[in-house]
Amino acid sequence: MLKNFKLTSGDIIIDNQSIGDASSDSLRAQISLIPQDIILFHRSIGENIGYAKDDATQDEVEMAAKAANINDFIESLPEKYDTLVGERGVKLSGGQRQRIAIARAILKNAPILILDEATSSLDSQTEYEIQKSINIMLEQNNATVIAIAHRLSTIKHLDRIIVIDNGQIIEDGSFQELLAKEHGKFKMMWDSQINGMVI
């Protein structure tokens, strides 16, 4: 039995419409997801990027790859965009898989982007490059971003940060506002990391 559990209710509204009134297909069309564990198919790199848009042209796929900072790597491969990625993308590094996921999101151009621990397993340099790619995408389509992160550098530039502890919201504010709370949970977590990178 859960102690101190309080049942609450609410609604999620997108453009003044409850998601309960929207079809699953129309809701999915509004959202791009970059998860921690990227799902790639045993197909070509081009097909994996193009998966985000049914009628994507090769030019659109390449433009998305350039914005995601993966085009130069793809062009260096013997088969270029026709290169097979292997089962679950086993032939690619973690950073390369992440960039393909970002290229997908850029190609889809959805108004809502969810980042679910998108850079948690990457080294700091790769994370920095991927963060630049994400920022380029956000500048292009002005998307609303929902980022779930333990690596705080991922969320440093977001407008609003919500700190959740044991299922409860304990802090809410901008990065600077939360950092200004001398004994706050967010400040404690930030101080335990080096420049926002997990020690």
Tab-separated table of C-alpha atoms in Angstrom:
chain	number	residue	atom	x	y	z
A	1	MET	CA	0.000	0.000	0.000
A	2	LEU	CA	1.320	3.439	-0.971
A	3	LYS	CA	1.678	5.903	1.890
A	4	ASN	CA	1.027	9.623	1.430
A	5	PHE	CA	-0.406	8.925	-2.014
A	6	LYS	CA	-2.862	11.574	-3.137
A	7	LEU	CA	-5.062	10.948	-6.147
A	8	THR	CA	-5.319	13.985	-8.430
A	9	SER	CA	-6.756	14.653	-11.848
A	10	GLY	CA	-6.069	17.032	-14.685
A	11	ASP	CA	-5.916	17.479	-18.419
A	12	ILE	CA	-3.284	18.045	-21.090
A	13	ILE	CA	-4.180	20.851	-23.475
A	14	ILE	CA	-2.503	21.428	-26.846
A	15	ASP	CA	-3.595	24.538	-28.775
A	16	ASN	CA	-6.685	24.862	-26.553
A	17	GLN	CA	-7.752	21.276	-27.243
A	18	SER	CA	-7.723	18.420	-24.757
A	19	ILE	CA	-5.686	15.473	-25.956
A	20	GLY	CA	-8.653	13.350	-24.909
A	21	ASP	CA	-10.584	14.879	-27.807
A	22	ALA	CA	-7.829	14.210	-30.361
A	23	SER	CA	-7.247	11.008	-32.304
A	24	SER	CA	-4.065	9.024	-31.648
A	25	ASP	CA	-2.861	9.664	-35.201
A	26	SER	CA	-3.345	13.438	-35.028
A	27	LEU	CA	-1.648	13.549	-31.619
A	28	ARG	CA	1.358	11.542	-32.835
A	29	ALA	CA	1.663	13.857	-35.823
A	30	GLN	CA	2.244	16.779	-33.436
A	31	ILE	CA	5.066	15.133	-31.475
A	32	SER	CA	8.676	14.189	-32.191
A	33	LEU	CA	10.558	12.008	-29.714
A	34	ILE	CA	14.301	11.649	-29.211
A	35	PRO	CA	14.663	8.859	-26.636
A	36	GLN	CA	17.706	7.622	-24.750
A	37	ASP	CA	17.556	4.274	-26.523
A	38	ILE	CA	17.292	5.057	-30.235
A	39	ILE	CA	15.280	2.605	-32.317
A	40	LEU	CA	16.849	2.053	-35.723
A	41	PHE	CA	15.696	-0.461	-38.312
A	42	HIS	CA	17.954	-2.841	-40.210
A	43	ARG	CA	17.662	-0.618	-43.255
A	44	SER	CA	19.748	2.144	-44.811
A	45	ILE	CA	20.670	5.372	-43.045
A	46	GLY	CA	18.533	7.290	-45.541
A	47	GLU	CA	15.514	5.089	-44.873
A	48	ASN	CA	15.988	5.410	-41.113
A	49	ILE	CA	15.959	9.206	-41.341
A	50	GLY	CA	13.133	9.255	-43.900
A	51	TYR	CA	10.976	7.115	-41.606
A	52	ALA	CA	9.794	10.363	-39.983
A	53	LYS	CA	7.981	11.554	-43.103
A	54	ASP	CA	6.115	9.322	-45.537
A	55	ASP	CA	6.826	11.330	-48.691
A	56	ALA	CA	10.289	12.630	-47.808
A	57	THR	CA	12.542	13.364	-50.762
A	58	GLN	CA	16.269	12.612	-50.796
A	59	ASP	CA	16.972	16.353	-50.674
A	60	GLU	CA	14.845	16.697	-47.528
A	61	VAL	CA	16.588	13.741	-45.882
A	62	GLU	CA	20.000	15.246	-46.666
A	63	MET	CA	18.967	18.700	-45.413
A	64	ALA	CA	17.815	17.131	-42.128
A	65	ALA	CA	21.090	15.214	-41.855
A	66	LYS	CA	23.091	18.407	-42.412
A	67	ALA	CA	21.123	20.201	-39.689
A	68	ALA	CA	21.751	17.258	-37.347
A	69	ASN	CA	25.498	17.391	-38.080
A	70	ILE	CA	25.592	13.829	-39.453
A	71	ASN	CA	25.775	14.455	-43.227
A	72	ASP	CA	29.584	14.631	-43.406
A	73	PHE	CA	29.882	11.269	-41.677
A	74	ILE	CA	27.283	9.715	-44.003
A	75	GLU	CA	29.006	11.096	-47.098
A	76	SER	CA	32.302	9.567	-45.913
A	77	LEU	CA	30.813	6.053	-46.055
A	78	PRO	CA	31.256	3.970	-49.246
A	79	GLU	CA	27.501	3.501	-49.641
A	80	LYS	CA	26.638	6.954	-48.246
A	81	TYR	CA	22.871	7.171	-47.509
A	82	ASP	CA	22.402	3.588	-48.730
A	83	THR	CA	24.631	2.233	-45.929
A	84	LEU	CA	22.857	-0.397	-43.824
A	85	VAL	CA	22.964	0.402	-40.107
A	86	GLY	CA	22.675	-3.191	-38.855
A	87	GLU	CA	20.175	-4.582	-36.383
A	88	ARG	CA	19.169	-1.741	-34.011
A	89	GLY	CA	21.941	0.390	-35.547
A	90	VAL	CA	24.753	-1.809	-34.222
A	91	LYS	CA	27.178	-0.529	-36.903
A	92	LEU	CA	26.906	3.031	-35.595
A	93	SER	CA	28.185	4.713	-32.432
A	94	GLY	CA	25.833	6.096	-29.778
A	95	GLY	CA	26.424	9.647	-30.984
A	96	GLN	CA	25.750	8.720	-34.610
A	97	ARG	CA	22.485	7.004	-33.648
A	98	GLN	CA	21.463	10.081	-31.657
A	99	ARG	CA	22.174	12.359	-34.624
A	100	ILE	CA	20.042	10.157	-36.879
A	101	ALA	CA	17.223	10.474	-34.335
A	102	ILE	CA	17.684	14.259	-34.369
A	103	ALA	CA	17.636	14.250	-38.185
A	104	ARG	CA	14.336	12.344	-38.012
A	105	ALA	CA	12.914	14.957	-35.652
A	106	ILE	CA	14.106	17.796	-37.905
A	107	LEU	CA	12.545	16.102	-40.922
A	108	LYS	CA	9.235	15.590	-39.114
A	109	ASN	CA	9.209	19.248	-38.005
A	110	ALA	CA	6.600	18.653	-35.292
A	111	PRO	CA	5.545	21.497	-32.967
A	112	ILE	CA	6.282	19.435	-29.831
A	113	LEU	CA	9.659	17.797	-29.165
A	114	ILE	CA	10.192	15.345	-26.300
A	115	LEU	CA	13.777	14.668	-25.223
A	116	ASP	CA	13.837	11.629	-22.952
A	117	GLU	CA	17.367	11.419	-21.505
A	118	ALA	CA	18.527	12.031	-25.071
A	119	THR	CA	22.223	12.517	-24.243
A	120	SER	CA	22.686	10.648	-20.964
A	121	SER	CA	24.925	7.881	-22.333
A	122	LEU	CA	27.193	10.129	-24.416
A	123	ASP	CA	30.552	11.730	-23.707
A	124	SER	CA	30.621	15.487	-23.109
A	125	GLN	CA	31.976	16.441	-26.552
A	126	THR	CA	29.370	14.348	-28.384
A	127	GLU	CA	26.669	15.769	-26.121
A	128	TYR	CA	27.829	19.295	-26.942
A	129	GLU	CA	27.645	18.611	-30.689
A	130	ILE	CA	24.208	17.012	-30.372
A	131	GLN	CA	22.948	19.887	-28.214
A	132	LYS	CA	24.019	22.290	-30.989
A	133	SER	CA	22.034	20.211	-33.488
A	134	ILE	CA	18.966	20.285	-31.263
A	135	ASN	CA	19.274	24.065	-30.823
A	136	ILE	CA	19.414	24.524	-34.601
A	137	MET	CA	16.251	22.465	-34.955
A	138	LEU	CA	14.446	24.509	-32.296
A	139	GLU	CA	15.417	27.774	-33.972
A	140	GLN	CA	14.022	26.487	-37.264
A	141	ASN	CA	10.582	25.352	-36.105
A	142	ASN	CA	10.090	27.139	-32.754
A	143	ALA	CA	9.005	23.892	-31.122
A	144	THR	CA	7.820	23.401	-27.569
A	145	VAL	CA	10.367	21.167	-25.820
A	146	ILE	CA	9.693	18.749	-22.981
A	147	ALA	CA	13.028	17.441	-21.717
A	148	ILE	CA	13.432	14.657	-19.167
A	149	ALA	CA	17.002	14.745	-17.875
A	150	HIS	CA	19.369	13.883	-15.069
A	151	ARG	CA	22.322	15.459	-16.913
A	152	LEU	CA	21.522	19.067	-16.111
A	153	SER	CA	23.502	20.633	-18.964
A	154	THR	CA	20.755	19.307	-21.261
A	155	ILE	CA	18.146	21.585	-19.660
A	156	LYS	CA	20.240	24.618	-18.721
A	157	HIS	CA	18.787	26.824	-21.472
A	158	LEU	CA	15.129	25.852	-21.114
A	159	ASP	CA	12.566	28.468	-20.060
A	160	ARG	CA	11.096	26.428	-17.219
A	161	ILE	CA	12.530	23.610	-15.134
A	162	ILE	CA	10.398	21.408	-12.880
A	163	VAL	CA	12.201	19.372	-10.238
A	164	ILE	CA	10.453	16.139	-9.245
A	165	ASP	CA	11.447	14.130	-6.182
A	166	ASN	CA	9.629	10.929	-5.188
A	167	GLY	CA	6.830	11.731	-7.607
A	168	GLN	CA	6.233	15.223	-6.203
A	169	ILE	CA	7.020	18.604	-7.771
A	170	ILE	CA	9.330	20.301	-5.286
A	171	GLU	CA	10.750	23.200	-7.343
A	172	ASP	CA	9.696	25.137	-10.418
A	173	GLY	CA	11.436	28.007	-12.194
A	174	SER	CA	14.097	29.068	-14.660
A	175	PHE	CA	17.678	27.822	-14.408
A	176	GLN	CA	18.847	31.052	-12.783
A	177	GLU	CA	15.905	31.143	-10.359
A	178	LEU	CA	16.524	27.589	-9.195
A	179	LEU	CA	20.263	28.128	-8.914
A	180	ALA	CA	19.608	31.158	-6.692
A	181	LYS	CA	17.877	28.986	-4.064
A	182	GLU	CA	20.711	28.479	-1.582
A	183	HIS	CA	19.468	25.179	-0.170
A	184	GLY	CA	17.330	24.062	-3.111
A	185	LYS	CA	17.375	20.549	-4.531
A	186	PHE	CA	18.266	21.748	-8.037
A	187	LYS	CA	21.221	23.797	-6.776
A	188	MET	CA	22.417	20.811	-4.777
A	189	MET	CA	22.261	18.590	-7.871
A	190	TRP	CA	23.975	21.218	-10.030
A	191	ASP	CA	26.760	21.677	-7.479
A	192	SER	CA	27.337	17.916	-7.461
A	193	GLN	CA	28.065	17.993	-11.188
A	194	ILE	CA	30.966	19.524	-13.098
A	195	ASN	CA	29.597	22.208	-15.434
A	196	GLY	CA	26.333	20.295	-15.510
A	197	MET	CA	27.974	16.972	-16.392
A	198	VAL	CA	27.410	13.971	-14.162
A	199	ILE	CA	30.558	13.180	-12.133
